[in-house]
CSV table of C-alpha atoms in Angstrom, one decimal:
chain,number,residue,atom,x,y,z
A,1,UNK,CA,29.5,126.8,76.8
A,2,UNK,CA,32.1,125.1,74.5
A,3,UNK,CA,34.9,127.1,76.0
A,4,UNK,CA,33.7,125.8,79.2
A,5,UNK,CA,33.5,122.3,77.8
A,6,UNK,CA,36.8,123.0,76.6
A,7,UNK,CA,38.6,123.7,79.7
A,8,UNK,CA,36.7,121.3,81.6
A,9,UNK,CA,38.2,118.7,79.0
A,10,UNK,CA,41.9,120.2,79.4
A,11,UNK,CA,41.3,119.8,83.0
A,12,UNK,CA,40.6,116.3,82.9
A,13,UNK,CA,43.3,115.7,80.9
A,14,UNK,CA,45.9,117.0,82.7
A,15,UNK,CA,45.2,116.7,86.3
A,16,UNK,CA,43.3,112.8,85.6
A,17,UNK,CA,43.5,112.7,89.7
A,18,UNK,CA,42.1,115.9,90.3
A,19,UNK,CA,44.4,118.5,92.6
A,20,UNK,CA,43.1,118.5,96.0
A,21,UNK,CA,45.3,115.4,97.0
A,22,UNK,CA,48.5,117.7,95.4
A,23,UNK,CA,47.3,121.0,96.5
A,24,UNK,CA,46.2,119.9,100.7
A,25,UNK,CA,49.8,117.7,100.4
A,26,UNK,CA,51.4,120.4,99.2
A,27,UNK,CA,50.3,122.9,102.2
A,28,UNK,CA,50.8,120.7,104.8
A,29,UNK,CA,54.6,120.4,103.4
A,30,UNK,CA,54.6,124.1,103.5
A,31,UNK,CA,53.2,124.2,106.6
A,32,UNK,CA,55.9,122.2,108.1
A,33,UNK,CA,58.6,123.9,106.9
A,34,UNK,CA,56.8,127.4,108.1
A,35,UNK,CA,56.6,125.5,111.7
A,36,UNK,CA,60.4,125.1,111.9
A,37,UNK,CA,61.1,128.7,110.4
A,38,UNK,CA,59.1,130.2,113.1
A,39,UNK,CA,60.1,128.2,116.1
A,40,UNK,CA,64.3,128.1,114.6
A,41,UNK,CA,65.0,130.8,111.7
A,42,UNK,CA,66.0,127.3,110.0
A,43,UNK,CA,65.0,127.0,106.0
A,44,UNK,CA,65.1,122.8,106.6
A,45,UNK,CA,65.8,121.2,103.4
A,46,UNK,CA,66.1,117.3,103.3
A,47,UNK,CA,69.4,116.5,100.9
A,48,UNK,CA,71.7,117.7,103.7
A,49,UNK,CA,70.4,114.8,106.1
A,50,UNK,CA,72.8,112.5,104.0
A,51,UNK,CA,76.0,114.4,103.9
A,52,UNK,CA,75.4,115.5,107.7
A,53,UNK,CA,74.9,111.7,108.6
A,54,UNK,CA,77.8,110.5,107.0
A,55,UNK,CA,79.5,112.9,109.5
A,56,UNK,CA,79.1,110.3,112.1
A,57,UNK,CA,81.0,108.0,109.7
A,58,UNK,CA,83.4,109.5,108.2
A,59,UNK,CA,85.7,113.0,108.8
A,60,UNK,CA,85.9,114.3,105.5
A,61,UNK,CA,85.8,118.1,105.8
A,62,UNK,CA,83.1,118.0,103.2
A,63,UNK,CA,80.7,116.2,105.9
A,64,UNK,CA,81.9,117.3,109.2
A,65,UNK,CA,81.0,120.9,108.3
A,66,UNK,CA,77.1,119.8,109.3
A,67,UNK,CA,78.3,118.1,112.6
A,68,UNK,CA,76.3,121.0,114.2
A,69,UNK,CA,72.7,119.9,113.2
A,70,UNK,CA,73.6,116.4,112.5
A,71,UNK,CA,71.2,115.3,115.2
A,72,UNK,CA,68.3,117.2,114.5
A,73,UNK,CA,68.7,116.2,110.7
A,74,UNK,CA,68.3,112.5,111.5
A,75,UNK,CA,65.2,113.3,113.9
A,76,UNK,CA,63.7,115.2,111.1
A,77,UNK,CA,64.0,112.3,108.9
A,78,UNK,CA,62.7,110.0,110.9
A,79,UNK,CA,59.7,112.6,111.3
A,80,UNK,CA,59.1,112.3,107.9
A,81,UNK,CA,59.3,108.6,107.7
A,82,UNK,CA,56.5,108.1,110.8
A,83,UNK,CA,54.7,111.0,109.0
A,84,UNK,CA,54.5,109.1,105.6
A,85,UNK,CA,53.4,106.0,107.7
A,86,UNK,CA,50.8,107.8,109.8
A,87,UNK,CA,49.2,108.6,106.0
A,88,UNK,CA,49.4,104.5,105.0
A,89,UNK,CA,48.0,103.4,108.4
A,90,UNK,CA,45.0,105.4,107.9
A,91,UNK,CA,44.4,106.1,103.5
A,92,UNK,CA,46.4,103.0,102.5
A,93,UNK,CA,44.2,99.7,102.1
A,94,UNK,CA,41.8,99.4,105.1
A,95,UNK,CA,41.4,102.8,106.6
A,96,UNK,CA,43.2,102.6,110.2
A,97,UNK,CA,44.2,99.4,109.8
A,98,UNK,CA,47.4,97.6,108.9
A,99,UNK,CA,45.7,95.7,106.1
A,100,UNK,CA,47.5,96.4,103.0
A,101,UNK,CA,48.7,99.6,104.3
A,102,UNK,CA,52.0,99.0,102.4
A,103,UNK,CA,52.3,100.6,99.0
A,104,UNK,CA,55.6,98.8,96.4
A,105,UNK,CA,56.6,100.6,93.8
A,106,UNK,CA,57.0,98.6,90.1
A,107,UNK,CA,59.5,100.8,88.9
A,108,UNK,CA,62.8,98.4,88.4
A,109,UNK,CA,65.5,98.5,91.3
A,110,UNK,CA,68.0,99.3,88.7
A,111,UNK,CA,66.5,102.8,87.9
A,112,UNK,CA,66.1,103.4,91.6
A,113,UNK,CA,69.4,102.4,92.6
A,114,UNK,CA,71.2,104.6,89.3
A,115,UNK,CA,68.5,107.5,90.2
A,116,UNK,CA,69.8,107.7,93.4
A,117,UNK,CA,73.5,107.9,93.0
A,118,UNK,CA,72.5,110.5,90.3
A,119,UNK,CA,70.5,112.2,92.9
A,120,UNK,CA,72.8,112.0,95.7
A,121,UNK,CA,75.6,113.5,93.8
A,122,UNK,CA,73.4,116.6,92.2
A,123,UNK,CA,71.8,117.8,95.0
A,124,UNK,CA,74.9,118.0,97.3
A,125,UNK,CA,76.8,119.4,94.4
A,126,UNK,CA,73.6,121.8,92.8
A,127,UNK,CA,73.0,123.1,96.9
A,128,UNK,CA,69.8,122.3,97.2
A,129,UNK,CA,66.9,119.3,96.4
A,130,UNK,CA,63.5,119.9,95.5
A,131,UNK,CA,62.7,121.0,99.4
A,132,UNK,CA,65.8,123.2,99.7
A,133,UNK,CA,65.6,124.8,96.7
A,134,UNK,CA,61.5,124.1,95.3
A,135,UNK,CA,60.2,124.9,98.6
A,136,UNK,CA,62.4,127.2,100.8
A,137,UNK,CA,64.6,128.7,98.0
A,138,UNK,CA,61.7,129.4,95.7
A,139,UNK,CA,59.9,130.7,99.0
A,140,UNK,CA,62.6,133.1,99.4
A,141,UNK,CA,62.4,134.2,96.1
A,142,UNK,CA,66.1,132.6,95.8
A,143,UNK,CA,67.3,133.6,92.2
A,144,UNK,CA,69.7,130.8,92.8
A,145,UNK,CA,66.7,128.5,93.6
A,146,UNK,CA,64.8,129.5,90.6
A,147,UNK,CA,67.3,128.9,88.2
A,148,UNK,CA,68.3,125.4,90.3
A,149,UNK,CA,64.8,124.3,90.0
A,150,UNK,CA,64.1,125.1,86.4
A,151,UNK,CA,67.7,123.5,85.7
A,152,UNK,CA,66.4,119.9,87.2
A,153,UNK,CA,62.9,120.3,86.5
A,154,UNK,CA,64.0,120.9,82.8
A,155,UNK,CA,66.7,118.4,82.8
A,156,UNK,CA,64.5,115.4,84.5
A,157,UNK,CA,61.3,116.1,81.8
A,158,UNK,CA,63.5,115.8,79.1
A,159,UNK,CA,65.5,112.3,81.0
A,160,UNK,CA,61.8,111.3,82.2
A,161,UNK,CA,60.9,111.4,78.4
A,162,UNK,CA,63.7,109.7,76.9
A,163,UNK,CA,63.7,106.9,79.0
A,164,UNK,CA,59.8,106.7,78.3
A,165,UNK,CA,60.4,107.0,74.8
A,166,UNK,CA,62.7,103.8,74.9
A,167,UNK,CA,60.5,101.6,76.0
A,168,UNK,CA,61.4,101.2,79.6
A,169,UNK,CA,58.8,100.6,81.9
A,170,UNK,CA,57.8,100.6,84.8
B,1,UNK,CA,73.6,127.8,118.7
B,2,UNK,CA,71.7,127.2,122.4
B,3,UNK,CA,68.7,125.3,121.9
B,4,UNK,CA,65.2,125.2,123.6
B,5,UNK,CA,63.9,122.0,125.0
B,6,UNK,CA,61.3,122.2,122.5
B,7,UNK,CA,63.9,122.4,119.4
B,8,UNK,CA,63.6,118.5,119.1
B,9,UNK,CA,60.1,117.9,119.7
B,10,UNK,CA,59.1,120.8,117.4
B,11,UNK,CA,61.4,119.4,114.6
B,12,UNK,CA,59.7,115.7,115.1
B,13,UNK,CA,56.3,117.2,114.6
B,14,UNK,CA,57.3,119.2,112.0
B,15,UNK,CA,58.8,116.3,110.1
B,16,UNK,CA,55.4,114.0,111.1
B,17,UNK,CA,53.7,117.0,109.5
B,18,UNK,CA,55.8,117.4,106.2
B,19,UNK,CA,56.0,113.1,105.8
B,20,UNK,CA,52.3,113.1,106.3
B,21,UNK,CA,52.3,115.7,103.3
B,22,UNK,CA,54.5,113.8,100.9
B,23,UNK,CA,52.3,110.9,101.7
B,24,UNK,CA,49.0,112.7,101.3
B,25,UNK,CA,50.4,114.3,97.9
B,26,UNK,CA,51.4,110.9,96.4
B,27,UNK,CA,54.6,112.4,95.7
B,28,UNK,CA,56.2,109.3,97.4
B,29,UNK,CA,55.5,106.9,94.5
B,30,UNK,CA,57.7,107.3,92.4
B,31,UNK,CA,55.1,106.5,89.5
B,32,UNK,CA,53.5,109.7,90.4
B,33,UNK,CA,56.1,111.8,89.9
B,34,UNK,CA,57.4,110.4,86.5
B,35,UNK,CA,53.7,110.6,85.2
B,36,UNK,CA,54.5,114.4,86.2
B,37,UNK,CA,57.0,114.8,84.3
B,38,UNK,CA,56.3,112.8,81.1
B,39,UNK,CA,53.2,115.3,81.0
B,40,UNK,CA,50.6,113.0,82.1
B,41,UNK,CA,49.1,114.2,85.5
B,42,UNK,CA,50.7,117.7,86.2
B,43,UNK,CA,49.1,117.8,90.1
B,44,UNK,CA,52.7,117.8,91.5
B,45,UNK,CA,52.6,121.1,90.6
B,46,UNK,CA,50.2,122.5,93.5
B,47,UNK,CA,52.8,120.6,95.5
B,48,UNK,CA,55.9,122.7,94.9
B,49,UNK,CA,53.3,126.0,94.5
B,50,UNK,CA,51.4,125.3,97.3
B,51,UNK,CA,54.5,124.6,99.7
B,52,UNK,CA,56.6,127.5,98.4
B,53,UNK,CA,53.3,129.5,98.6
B,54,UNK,CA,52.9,128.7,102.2
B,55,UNK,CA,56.9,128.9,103.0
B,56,UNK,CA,57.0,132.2,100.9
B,57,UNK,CA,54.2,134.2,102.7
B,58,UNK,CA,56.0,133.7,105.7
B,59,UNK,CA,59.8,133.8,104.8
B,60,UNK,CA,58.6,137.2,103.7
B,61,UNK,CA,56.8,138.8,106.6
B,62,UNK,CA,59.3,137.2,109.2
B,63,UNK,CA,62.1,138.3,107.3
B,64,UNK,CA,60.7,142.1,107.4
B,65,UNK,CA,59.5,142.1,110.7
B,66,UNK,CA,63.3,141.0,111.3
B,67,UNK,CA,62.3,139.2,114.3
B,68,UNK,CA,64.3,136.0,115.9
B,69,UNK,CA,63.8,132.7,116.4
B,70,UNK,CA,62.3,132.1,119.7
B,71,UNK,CA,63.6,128.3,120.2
B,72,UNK,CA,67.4,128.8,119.2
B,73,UNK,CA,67.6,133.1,119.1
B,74,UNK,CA,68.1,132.6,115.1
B,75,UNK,CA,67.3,135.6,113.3
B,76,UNK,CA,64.6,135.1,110.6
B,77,UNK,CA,65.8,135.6,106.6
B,78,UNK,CA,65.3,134.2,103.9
B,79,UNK,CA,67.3,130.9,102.2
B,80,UNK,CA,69.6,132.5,99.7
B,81,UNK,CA,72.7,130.6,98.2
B,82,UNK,CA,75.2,131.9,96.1
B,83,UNK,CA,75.4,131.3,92.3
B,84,UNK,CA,77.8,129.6,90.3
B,85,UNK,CA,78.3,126.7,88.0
B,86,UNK,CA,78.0,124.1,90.6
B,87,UNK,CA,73.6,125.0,90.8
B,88,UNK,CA,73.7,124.3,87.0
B,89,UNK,CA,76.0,121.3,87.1
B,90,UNK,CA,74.3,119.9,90.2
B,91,UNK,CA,71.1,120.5,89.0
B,92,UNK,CA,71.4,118.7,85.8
B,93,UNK,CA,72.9,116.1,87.6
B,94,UNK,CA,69.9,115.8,89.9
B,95,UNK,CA,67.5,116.1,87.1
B,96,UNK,CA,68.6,113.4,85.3
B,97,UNK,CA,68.6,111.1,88.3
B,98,UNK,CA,65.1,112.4,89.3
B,99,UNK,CA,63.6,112.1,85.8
B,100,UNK,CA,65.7,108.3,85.6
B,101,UNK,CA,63.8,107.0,89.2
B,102,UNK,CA,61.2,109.3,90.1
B,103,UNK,CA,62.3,110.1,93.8
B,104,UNK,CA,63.9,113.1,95.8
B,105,UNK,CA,65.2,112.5,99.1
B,106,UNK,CA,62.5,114.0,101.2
B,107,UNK,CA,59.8,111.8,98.9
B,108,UNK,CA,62.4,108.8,98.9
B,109,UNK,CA,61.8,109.1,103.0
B,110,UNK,CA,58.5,109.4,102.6
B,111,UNK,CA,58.6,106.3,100.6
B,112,UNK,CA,60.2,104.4,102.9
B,113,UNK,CA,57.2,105.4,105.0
B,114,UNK,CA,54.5,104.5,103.3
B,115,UNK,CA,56.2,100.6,103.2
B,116,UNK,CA,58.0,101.3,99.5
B,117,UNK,CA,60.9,99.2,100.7
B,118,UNK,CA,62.0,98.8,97.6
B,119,UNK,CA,62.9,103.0,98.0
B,120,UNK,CA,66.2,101.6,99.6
B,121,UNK,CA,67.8,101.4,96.2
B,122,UNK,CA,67.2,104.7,96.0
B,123,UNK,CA,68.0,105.8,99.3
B,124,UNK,CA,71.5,103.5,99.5
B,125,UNK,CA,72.4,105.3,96.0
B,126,UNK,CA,71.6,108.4,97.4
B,127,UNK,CA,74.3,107.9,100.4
B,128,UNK,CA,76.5,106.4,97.7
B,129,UNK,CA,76.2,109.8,95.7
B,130,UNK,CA,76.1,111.8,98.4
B,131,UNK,CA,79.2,110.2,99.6
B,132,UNK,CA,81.5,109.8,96.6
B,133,UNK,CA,81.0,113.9,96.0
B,134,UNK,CA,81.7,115.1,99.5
B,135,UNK,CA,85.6,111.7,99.2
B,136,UNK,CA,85.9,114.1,95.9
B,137,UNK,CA,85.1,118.0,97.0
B,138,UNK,CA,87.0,117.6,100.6
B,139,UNK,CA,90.3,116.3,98.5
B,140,UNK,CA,89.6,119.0,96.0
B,141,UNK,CA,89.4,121.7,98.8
B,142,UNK,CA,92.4,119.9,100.8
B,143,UNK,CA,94.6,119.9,97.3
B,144,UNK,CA,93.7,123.6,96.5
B,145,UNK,CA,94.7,124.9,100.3
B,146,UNK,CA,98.0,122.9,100.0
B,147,UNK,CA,98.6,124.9,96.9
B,148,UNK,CA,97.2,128.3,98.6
B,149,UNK,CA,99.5,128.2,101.5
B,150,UNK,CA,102.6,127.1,99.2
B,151,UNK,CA,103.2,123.1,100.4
């Protein structure tokens, strides 16, 4: 009974939103990414959309290597984009309804904008993002993706906490 | 490569599928996923299982069966990248730029999806990043086959 009470406690504590809303978003991600597999052979990750769109820009050798799937890069992006939309239409604010469907962020541009330079640079540089190498890599059973992913999952606790621990916030 | 003329359409509703996800998950706030990793709600966790779950049960029996693609003739492995430094260097790199903003790119997408327009900081620095690494490696690789061939 106290055990129980115990682990019920721990469970509150640590998943305060419960894990259905993680573990059904979670599925359908796999599930996408098992749809694409099956229909192309192709392990989709979603860093190399920005190296293989600044092909169209630029002819470094570094981004005209992913001329080839350039195209479907971009329409897989913009997949995701309606995707995440279709979800605020009908969860965000009033249920299918554009009425305060939009969801802001408070964290400040500043850590967004740094974040993402960071981000930009370590994935292209690390091979893989947390879909290349989180989902498909550890999927595979990717030594390479399992040390990646401990590496930035490590690595972004410990930044997470710092910046926490100074006060910044949101 | 020849593709099907279902390649597209089957990518578009496999990336309505996986934004949808991201959405659903709440990994696209960026709040979410820095609560994650400052310990206070660790759901995002059934995220990355669940998906590699999913992914891995079928990486693995495709990848046995050794059977191809039938939309591009592709045969069916697994993702495997070589090792070296540059997963460790990137990685940290990445880390501390996730941990500093709380987005990835497929989230920061996702993001943009859900009406975060504010994501665009993140998603400009991303192409910023993205783009200063690939001025740098490209001149790296050009110097290094200049010296290679001797000129």
């Amino acid at each position: 009974m106290s055990t129980a009470l115990i682990g019920f406690d721990a469970i509150e504590a640590f998943f305060p939103n419960g894990i259905s809303r993680y573990a059904i978003g979670g599925i359908l991600v796999g599930l996408a990414t098992v749809a694409i597999y099956v229909g192309t052979g192709i392990t989709a990750g979603a860093s190399t959309f920005l190296e293989s769109t600044l092909s169209y820009v630029s002819a470094q050798s570094r981004f005209a290597q992913y001329r080839a799937s350039r195209d479907w890069r971009v329409v897989f992006t913009v997949g995701i984009i309606g995707g995440a939309a279709l979800y605020a239409f009908i969860y965000q604010g009033e249920a299918w309804s554009l009425t305060n469907s939009g969801w802001v962020t408070e964290i400040q541009p500043w850590r967004l904008f740094v974040g993402g330079i960071l981000v930009g640079i370590g994935t292209r540089i690390g091979k893989g993002c947390t879909s290349g190498h989180g989902i498909c890599g550890v999927g595979s059973v990717s030594r390479t993706s399992l040390v990646g992913v401990v590496t930035f999952l490590v690595v972004a606790i410990i930044t997470a906490n710092i910046v926490a621990g100074f006060g910044v916030t949101p | 490569m020849s593709r099907h003329r279902l390649f597209m359409p089957l990518i578009l509703a496999s990336g309505l599928v996986f934004g949808f996800g991201l959405g659903f998950s709440h990994m696209a706030r960026p709040e979410v996923v820095i609560d994650f990793l400052t310990f206070r709600d660790l759901g995002l966790l059934f995220v990355m299982f669940g998906g590699s779950l999913v992914a891995g049960i079928a990486f693995w029996t495709l990848s046995k069966r050794g059977t191809n693609a039938p939309l591009t003739g592709t045969p069916h492995g697994r993702r495997l990248k070589s090792f070296d430094r540059n997963v460790l260097i990137g990685g940290s790199v990445f880390g501390v730029g996730w941990g500093l903003s709380g987005i990835c790119p497929g989230a920061a997408y996702a993001s943009l999806g859900v009406g975060n327009w504010p994501i665009l900081y993140a998603i400009g620095g991303m192409f910023i990043g993205a783009y200063a690494q690939g001025i740098w490696r490209s001149q790296q690789t050009g110097t290094e086959s200049a010296v290679s061939t001797g000129e």
